[in-house]
Short mmCIF file of C-alpha atoms in Angstrom, two decimals:
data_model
loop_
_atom_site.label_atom_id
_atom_site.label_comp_id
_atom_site.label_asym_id
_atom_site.label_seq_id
_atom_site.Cartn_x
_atom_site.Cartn_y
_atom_site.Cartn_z
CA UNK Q 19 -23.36 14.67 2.68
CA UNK Q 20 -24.40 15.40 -0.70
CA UNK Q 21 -25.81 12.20 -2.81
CA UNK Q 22 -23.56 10.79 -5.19
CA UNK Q 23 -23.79 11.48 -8.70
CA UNK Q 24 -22.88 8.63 -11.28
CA UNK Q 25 -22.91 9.54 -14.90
CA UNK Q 26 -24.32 6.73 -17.55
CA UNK Q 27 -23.32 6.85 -21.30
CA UNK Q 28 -25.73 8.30 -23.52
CA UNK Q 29 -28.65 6.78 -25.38
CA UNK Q 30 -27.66 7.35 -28.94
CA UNK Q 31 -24.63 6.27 -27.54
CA UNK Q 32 -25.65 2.90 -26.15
CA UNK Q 33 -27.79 2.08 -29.11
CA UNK Q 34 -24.58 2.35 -31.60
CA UNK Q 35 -22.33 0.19 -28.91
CA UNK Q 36 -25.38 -2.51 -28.89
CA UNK Q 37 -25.87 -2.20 -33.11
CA UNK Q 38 -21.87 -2.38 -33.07
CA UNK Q 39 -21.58 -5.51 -31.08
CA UNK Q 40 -24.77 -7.14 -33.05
CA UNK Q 41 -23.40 -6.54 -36.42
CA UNK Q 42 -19.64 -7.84 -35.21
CA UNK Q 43 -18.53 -3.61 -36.15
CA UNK Q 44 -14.61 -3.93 -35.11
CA UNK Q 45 -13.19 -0.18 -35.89
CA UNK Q 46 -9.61 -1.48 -36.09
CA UNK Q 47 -7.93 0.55 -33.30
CA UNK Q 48 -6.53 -2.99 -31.33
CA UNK Q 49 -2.92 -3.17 -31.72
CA UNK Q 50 -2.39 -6.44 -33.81
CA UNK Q 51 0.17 -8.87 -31.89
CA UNK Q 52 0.94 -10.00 -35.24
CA UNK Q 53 3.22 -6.91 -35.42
CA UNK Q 54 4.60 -6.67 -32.29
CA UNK Q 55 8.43 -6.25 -32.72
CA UNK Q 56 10.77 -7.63 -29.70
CA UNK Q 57 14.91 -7.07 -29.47
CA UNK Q 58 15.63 -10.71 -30.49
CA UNK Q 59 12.72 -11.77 -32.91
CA UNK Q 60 13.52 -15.36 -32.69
CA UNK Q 61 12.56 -16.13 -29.55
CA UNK Q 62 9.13 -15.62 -27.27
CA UNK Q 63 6.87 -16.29 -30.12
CA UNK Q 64 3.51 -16.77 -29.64
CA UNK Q 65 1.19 -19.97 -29.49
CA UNK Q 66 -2.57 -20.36 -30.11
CA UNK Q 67 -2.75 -20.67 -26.03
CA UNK Q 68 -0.23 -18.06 -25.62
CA UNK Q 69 -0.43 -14.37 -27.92
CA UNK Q 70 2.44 -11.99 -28.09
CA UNK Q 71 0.83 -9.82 -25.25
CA UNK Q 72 0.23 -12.88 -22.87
CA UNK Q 73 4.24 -13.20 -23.07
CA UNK Q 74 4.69 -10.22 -21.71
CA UNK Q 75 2.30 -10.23 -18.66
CA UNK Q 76 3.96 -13.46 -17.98
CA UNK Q 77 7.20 -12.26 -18.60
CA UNK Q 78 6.62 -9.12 -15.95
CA UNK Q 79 4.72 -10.40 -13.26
CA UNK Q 80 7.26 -13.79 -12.71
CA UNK Q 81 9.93 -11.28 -13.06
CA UNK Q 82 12.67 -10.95 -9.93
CA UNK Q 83 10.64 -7.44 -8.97
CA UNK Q 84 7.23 -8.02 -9.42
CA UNK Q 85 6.94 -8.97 -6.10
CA UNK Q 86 8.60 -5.60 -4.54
CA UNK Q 87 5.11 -3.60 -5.64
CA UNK Q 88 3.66 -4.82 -2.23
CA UNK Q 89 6.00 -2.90 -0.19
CA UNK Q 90 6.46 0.58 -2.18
CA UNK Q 91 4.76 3.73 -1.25
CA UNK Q 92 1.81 5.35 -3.32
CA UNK Q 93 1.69 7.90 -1.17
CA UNK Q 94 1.47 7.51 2.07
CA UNK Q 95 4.68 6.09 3.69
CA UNK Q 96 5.03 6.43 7.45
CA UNK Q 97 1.56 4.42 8.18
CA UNK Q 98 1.35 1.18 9.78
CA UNK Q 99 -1.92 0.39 7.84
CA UNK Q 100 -3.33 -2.60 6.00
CA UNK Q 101 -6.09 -0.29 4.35
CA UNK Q 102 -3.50 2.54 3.50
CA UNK Q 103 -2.78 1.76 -0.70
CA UNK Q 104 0.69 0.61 -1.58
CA UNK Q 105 1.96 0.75 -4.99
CA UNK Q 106 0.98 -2.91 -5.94
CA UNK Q 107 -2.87 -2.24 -5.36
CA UNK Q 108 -2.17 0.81 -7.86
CA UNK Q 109 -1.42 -1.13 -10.74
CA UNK Q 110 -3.97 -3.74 -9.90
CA UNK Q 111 -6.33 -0.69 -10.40
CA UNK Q 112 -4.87 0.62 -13.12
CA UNK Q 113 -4.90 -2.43 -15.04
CA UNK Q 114 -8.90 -2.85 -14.25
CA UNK Q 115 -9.66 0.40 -14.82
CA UNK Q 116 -8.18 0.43 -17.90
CA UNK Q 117 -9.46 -2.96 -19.05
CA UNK Q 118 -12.86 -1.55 -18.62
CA UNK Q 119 -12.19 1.50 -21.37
CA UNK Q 120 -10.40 -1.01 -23.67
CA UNK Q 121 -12.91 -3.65 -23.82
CA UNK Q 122 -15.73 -0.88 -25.06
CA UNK Q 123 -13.38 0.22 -26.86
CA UNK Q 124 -12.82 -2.56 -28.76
CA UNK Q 125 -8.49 -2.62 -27.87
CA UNK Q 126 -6.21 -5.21 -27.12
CA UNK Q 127 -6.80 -6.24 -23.41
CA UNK Q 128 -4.06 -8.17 -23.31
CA UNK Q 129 -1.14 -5.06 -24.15
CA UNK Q 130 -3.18 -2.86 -21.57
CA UNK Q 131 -2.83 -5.16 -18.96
CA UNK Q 132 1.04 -5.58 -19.97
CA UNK Q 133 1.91 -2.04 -20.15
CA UNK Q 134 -0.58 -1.33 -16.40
CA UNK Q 135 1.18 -4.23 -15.18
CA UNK Q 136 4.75 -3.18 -15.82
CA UNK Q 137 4.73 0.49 -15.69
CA UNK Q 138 5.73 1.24 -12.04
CA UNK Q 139 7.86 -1.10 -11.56
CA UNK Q 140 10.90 1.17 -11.56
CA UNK Q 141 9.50 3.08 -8.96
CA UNK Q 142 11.56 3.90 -6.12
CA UNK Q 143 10.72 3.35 -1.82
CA UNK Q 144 8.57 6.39 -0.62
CA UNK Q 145 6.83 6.98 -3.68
CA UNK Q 146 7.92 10.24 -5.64
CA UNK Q 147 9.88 11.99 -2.39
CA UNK Q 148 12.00 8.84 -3.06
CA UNK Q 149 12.19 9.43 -6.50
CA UNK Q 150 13.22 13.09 -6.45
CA UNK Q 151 16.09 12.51 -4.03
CA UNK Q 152 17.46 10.00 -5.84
CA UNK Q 153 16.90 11.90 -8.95
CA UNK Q 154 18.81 14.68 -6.97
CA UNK Q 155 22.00 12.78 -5.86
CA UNK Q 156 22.18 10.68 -9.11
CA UNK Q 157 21.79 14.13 -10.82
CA UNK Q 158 24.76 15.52 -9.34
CA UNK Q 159 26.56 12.89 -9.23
CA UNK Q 160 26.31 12.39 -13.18
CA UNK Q 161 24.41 15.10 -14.99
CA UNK Q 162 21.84 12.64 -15.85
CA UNK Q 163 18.09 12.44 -14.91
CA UNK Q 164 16.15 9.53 -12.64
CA UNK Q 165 12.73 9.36 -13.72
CA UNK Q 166 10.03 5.94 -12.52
CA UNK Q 167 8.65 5.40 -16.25
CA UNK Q 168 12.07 5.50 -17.79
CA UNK Q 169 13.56 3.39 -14.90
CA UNK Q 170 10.57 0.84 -15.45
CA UNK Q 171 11.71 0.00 -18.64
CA UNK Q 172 15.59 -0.88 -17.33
CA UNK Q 173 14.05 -2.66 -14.87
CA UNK Q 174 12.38 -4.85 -17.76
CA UNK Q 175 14.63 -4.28 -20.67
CA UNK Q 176 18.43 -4.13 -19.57
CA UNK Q 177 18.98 -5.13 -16.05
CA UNK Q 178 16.45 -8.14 -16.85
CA UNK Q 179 16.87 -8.11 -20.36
CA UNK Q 180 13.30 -9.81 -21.23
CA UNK Q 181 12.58 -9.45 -24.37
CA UNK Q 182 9.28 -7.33 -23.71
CA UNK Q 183 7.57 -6.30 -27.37
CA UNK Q 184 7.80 -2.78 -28.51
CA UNK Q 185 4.53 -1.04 -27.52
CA UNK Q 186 4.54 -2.67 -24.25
CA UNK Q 187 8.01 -1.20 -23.26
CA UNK Q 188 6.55 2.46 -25.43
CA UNK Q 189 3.55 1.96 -23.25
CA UNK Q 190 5.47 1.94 -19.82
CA UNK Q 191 7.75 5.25 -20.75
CA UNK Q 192 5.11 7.17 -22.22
CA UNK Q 193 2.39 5.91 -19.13
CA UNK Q 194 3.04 9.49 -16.80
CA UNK Q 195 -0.42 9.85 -15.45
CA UNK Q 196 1.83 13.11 -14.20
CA UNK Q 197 1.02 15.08 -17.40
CA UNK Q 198 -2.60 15.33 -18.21
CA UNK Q 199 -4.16 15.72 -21.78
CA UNK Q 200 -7.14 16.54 -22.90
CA UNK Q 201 -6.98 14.15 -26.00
CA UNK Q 202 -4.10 11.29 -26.45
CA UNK Q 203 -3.22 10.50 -30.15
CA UNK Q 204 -1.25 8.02 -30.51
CA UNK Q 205 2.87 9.25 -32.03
CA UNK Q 206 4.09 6.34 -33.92
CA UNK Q 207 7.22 4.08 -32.73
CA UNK Q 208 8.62 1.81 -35.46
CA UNK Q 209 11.53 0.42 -33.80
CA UNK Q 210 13.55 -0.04 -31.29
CA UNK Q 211 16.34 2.62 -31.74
CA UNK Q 212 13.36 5.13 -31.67
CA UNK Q 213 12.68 3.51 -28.36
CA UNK Q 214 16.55 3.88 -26.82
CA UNK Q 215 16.67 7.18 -28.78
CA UNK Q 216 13.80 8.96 -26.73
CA UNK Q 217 14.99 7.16 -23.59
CA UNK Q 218 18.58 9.00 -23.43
CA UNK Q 219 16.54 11.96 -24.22
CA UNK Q 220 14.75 11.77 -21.27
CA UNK Q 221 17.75 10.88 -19.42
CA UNK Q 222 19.76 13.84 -20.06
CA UNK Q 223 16.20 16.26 -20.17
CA UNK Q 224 14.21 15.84 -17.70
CA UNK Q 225 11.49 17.83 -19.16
CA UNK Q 226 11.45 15.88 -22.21
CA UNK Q 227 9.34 13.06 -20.15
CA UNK Q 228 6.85 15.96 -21.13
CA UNK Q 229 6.21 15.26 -24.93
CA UNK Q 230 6.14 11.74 -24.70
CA UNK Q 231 3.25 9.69 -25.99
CA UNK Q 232 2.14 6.26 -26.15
CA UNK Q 233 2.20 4.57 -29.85
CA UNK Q 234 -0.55 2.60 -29.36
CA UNK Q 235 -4.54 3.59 -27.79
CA UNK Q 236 -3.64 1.11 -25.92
CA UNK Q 237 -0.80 2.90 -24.30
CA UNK Q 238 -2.83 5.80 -24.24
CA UNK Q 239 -5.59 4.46 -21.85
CA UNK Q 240 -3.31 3.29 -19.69
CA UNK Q 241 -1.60 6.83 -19.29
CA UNK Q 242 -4.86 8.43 -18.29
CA UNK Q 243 -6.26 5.24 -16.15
CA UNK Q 244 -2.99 6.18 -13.70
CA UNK Q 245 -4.45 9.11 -13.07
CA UNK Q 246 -8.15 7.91 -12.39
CA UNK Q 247 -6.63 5.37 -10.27
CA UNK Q 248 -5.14 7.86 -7.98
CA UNK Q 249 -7.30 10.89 -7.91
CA UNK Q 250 -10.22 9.72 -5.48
CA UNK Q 251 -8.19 6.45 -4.34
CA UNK Q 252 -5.67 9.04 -2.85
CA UNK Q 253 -8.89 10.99 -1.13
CA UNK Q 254 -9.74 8.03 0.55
CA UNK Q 255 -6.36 7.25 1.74
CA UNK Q 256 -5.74 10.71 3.41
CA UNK Q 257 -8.89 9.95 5.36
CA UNK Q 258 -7.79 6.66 6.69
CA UNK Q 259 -3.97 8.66 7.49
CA UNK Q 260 -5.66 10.76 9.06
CA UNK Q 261 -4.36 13.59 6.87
CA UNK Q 262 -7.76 15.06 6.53
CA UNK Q 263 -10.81 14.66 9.09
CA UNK Q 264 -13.24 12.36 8.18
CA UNK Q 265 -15.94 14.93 7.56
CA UNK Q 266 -13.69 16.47 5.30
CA UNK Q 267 -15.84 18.15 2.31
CA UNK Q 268 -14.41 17.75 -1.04
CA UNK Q 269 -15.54 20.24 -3.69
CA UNK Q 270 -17.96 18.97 -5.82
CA UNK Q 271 -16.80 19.05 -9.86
CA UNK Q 272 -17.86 18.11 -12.68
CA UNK Q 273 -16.06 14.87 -11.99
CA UNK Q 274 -17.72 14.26 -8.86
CA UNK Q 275 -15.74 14.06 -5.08
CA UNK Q 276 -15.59 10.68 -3.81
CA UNK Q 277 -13.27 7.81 -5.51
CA UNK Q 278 -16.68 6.29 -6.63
CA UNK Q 279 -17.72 8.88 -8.75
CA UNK Q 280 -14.44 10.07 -9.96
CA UNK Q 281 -13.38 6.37 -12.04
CA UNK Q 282 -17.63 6.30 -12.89
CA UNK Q 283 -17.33 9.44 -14.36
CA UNK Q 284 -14.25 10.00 -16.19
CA UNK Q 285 -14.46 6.56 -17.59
CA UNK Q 286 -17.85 6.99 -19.03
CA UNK Q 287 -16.94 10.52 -20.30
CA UNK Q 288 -13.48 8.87 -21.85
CA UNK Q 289 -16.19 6.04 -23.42
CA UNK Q 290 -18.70 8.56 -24.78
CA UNK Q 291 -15.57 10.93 -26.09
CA UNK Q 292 -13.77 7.99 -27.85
CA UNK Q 293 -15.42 5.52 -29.08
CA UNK Q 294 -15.29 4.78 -32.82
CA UNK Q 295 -12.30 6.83 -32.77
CA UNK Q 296 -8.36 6.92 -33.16
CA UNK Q 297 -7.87 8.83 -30.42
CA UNK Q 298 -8.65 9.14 -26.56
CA UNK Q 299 -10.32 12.04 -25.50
CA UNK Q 300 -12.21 14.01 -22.39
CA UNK Q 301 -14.98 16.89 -23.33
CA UNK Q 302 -13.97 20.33 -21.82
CA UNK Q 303 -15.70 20.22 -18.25
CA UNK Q 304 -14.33 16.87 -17.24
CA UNK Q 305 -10.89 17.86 -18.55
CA UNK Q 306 -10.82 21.08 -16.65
CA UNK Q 307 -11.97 19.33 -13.39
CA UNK Q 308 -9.54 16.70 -13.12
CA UNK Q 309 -6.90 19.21 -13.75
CA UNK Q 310 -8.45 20.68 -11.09
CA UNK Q 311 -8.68 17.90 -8.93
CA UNK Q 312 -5.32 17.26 -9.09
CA UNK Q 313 -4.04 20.27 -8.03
CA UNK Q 314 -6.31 20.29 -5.02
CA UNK Q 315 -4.89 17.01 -4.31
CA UNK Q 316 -1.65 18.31 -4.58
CA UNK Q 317 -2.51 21.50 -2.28
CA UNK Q 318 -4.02 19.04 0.59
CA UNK Q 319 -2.45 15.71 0.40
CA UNK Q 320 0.78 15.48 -2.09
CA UNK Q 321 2.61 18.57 -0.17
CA UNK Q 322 0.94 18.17 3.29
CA UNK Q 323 3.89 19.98 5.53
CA UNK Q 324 4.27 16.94 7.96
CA UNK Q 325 4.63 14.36 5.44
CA UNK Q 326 7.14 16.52 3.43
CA UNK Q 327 9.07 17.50 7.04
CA UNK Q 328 9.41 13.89 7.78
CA UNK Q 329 10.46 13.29 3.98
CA UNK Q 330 12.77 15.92 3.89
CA UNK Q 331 14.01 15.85 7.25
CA UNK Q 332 14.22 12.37 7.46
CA UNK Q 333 14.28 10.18 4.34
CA UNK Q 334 16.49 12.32 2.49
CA UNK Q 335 19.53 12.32 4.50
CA UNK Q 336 19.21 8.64 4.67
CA UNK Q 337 19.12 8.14 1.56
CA UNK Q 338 22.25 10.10 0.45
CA UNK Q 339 23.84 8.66 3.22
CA UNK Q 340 22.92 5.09 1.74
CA UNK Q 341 24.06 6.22 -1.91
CA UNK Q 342 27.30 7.46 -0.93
CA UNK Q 343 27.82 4.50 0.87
CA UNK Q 344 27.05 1.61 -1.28
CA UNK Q 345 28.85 3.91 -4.44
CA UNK Q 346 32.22 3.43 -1.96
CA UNK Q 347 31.65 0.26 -1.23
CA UNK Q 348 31.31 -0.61 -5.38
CA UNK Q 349 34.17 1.49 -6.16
CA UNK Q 350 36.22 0.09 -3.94
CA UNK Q 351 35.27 -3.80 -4.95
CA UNK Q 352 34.02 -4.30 -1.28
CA UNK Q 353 32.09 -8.12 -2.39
CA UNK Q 354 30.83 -8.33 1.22
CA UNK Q 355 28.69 -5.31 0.54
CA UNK Q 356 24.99 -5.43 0.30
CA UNK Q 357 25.35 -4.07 -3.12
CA UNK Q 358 27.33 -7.06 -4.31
CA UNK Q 359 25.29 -9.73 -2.18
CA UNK Q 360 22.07 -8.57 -2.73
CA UNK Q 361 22.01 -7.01 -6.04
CA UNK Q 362 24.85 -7.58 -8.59
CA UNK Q 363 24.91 -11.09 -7.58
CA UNK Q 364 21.80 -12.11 -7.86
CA UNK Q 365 21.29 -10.16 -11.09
CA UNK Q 366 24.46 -11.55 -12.70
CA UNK Q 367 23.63 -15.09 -11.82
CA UNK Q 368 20.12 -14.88 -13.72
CA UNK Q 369 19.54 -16.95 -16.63
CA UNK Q 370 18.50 -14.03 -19.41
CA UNK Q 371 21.25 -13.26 -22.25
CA UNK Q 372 22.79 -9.92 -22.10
CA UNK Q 373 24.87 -8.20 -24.35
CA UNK Q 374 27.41 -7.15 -21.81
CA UNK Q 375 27.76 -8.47 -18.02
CA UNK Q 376 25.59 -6.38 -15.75
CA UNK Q 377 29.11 -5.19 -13.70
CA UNK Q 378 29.83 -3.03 -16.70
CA UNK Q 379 27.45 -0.87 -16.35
CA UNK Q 380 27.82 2.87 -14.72
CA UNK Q 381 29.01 2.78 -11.12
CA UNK Q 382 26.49 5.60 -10.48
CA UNK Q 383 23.92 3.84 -12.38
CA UNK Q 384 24.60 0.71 -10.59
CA UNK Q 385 23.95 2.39 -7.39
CA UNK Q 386 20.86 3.64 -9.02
CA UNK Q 387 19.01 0.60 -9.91
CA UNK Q 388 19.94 -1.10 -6.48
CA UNK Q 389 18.43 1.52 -3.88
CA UNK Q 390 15.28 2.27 -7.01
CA UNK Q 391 14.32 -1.66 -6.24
CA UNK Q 392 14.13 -1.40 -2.94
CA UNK Q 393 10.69 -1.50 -0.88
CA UNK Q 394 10.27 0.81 1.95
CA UNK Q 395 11.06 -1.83 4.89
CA UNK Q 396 14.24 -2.80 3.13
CA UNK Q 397 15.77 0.35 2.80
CA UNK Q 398 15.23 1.52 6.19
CA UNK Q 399 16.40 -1.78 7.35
CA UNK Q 400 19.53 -1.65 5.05
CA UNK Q 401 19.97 1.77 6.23
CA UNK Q 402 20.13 1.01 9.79
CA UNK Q 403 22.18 -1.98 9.46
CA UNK Q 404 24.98 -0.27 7.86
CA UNK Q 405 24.34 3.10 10.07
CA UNK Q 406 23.20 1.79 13.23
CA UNK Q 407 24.31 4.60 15.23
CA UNK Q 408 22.67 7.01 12.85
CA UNK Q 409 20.31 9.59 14.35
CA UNK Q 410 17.28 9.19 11.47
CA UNK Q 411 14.48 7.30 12.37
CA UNK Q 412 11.41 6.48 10.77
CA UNK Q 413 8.68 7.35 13.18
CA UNK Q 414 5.60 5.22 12.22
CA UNK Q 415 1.99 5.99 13.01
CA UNK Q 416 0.73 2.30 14.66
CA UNK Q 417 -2.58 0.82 14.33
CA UNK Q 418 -3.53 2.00 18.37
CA UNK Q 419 -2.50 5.71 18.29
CA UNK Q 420 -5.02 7.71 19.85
CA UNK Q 421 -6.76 9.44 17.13
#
């Protein structure tokens, strides 16, 4: 196996950083929590123990599903396996990843943590397969559009009605490590209408989620660190699934192949592109490779035929089963259903002001923010409790299959 190859930042470029922190040199880029706008301006303000952005890491990891990261699908969803990634080791990664970058860069660590922390917390069970079927049903149901980055910020801004500051809740919709640039400048958002404004947009266009970009560097480092959390993490993890063979030889790029590599490198090549500057940016090669990357992820892992069989095949009728199901039960004001126990309930007997009571809302969308918090175990368990004589089952690969 070829040696690994770890880039370092340049001289010239090492000197400055050293000169920069030696003469106290702050370029200015941090977002100041001194301006950070929230709904109701009168309340969460910060302390000398507590800043703006502290509130809202606070406010996001105590909040009812924080906890509901450790059972979600990255990618892999059919695995009984404790090294296998789930979706709350993501953000953890995400968050470091991108702490590294901002703290060179001279940002606030505090916002990139909050927007890292919060930005998949929308996400539906079985990673994206879940999210395009329920995109799909919800979508003809309605006309509208389910997307994870838009859906994190209801999660955090109406059906828990927080109080999250402005850039955190810009950083979370405009985080889509989906769409890769090769330099992120910051688009300005000065209030919250612009904020509810491009959120309906991306509700009824789903290819407006395209053009949207983080107001703040902050925001921006977090949108490529989901990416470099993924791209080699997601390698390793198809090894372990045994999706590829251990021996498996990744092309080599300009990036590197192995998970290693890949965060070394694009982080010091995002460091050596950016620094000093209003803007976050990759040189050419790197660019081009991690476009590339991802696509050969996509060819070999993301669209693997006997994950999508068992997604398709599987999943998917379960899940519009399970829609269809809990949207009768809410329609017809059945209170013993899970949708009322488990969800409205508990939501509607929170403590957080609201403008209108959560029942209010959208059947549809109701229905939509119930089965999008759900973990994998809980929705196949819901699923079989009010199906149990349903013919889907979730075939799992144990820890003492033969290999």
């Amino acid at each position: 196996m070829k040696k690994p190859r770890y880039e370092k930042l340049s001289e010239k470029l090492q000197q400055q950083i050293e000169q920069d922190r030696k003469n106290s040199v702050n370029y200015g880029f941090a977002f100041d929590e001194g301006k950070m706008m929230r709904r109701d301006n009168s309340r969460d303000k910060s302390s000398v123990w507590r800043s703006a952005a502290v509130r809202d890491i606070e406010k996001i990891i105590n909040s009812p599903f924080y906890n509901r990261y450790q059972d979600k699908t990255q990618v892999f969803s059919f695995y009984k396996n404790d090294d296998i990634s789930h979706r709350a080791i993501h953000v953890q990664l995400v968050s470091r990843i991108a702490r590294n970058i901002g703290a060179i860069l001279g940002l606030n660590l505090n916002l990139i943590e909050a927007i890292a922390l919060g930005h998949d917390i929308g996400h539906t069970p079985f990673g994206h397969a879940g999210e395009r079927f329920l995109n799909e049903i919800y979508n003809e149901k309605t006309g509208r559009y389910f997307s994870h980055n838009i859906h994190s910020a209801r999660v955090l801004d109406t059906i828990y009605p927080l109080n999250l500051s402005l850039p955190t809740l810009n950083g979370i919709i405009s985080h889509n490590g989906e769409f890769e640039c090769k330099e992120y400048v910051p688009k300005p958002m000065l209030s919250f209408e612009e904020l509810d404004a491009e959120i309906e947009k991306c509700n009824m266009d789903i290819a407006y989620n395209k053009s949207l970009m983080p107001s703040t560097l902050e925001g921006c480092v977090v949108r490529v660190c989901d990416m470099i959390a993924y791209l080699g993490k997601d390698r390793q993890d198809a090894v372990r699934a045994k999706i590829l063979p251990e021996d498996y030889d990744f092309e080599d790029t300009a990036i590197g192949r192995l998970n290693s590599e890949i965060i070394n490198n694009l982080v010091v090549n995002i460091i050596e592109n950016s620094y000093g500057k209003n803007y976050i940016m990759l040189d050419k090669a790197h660019y081009d490779a991690l476009v590339h990357v991802k696509k050969h992820n996509f060819d070999i892992i993301y669209k693997n035929e006997a994950i999508e069989k068992q997604y398709n095949e599987t999943i998917k009728p379960m899940m519009f089963e399970l829609y269809n199901k809990l949207l009768s039960d809410l329609e017809n004001d059945n209170r013993s259903s899970k949708i009322f126990t488990h969800h409205i309930n508990r939501i509607e007997s929170s403590y957080y002001p609201r403008k209108q009571p959560y029942m209010e809302e959208e059947s549809n969308q109701i229905v939509v923010d119930y089965i999008a918090s759900m973990t994998d175990d809980y929705f196949v368990d819901l699923y079989h409790y009010l199906f149990p004589k349903s013919k889907y089952k979730i075939e799992y690969k144990g820890y003492f299959e033969k290999d």
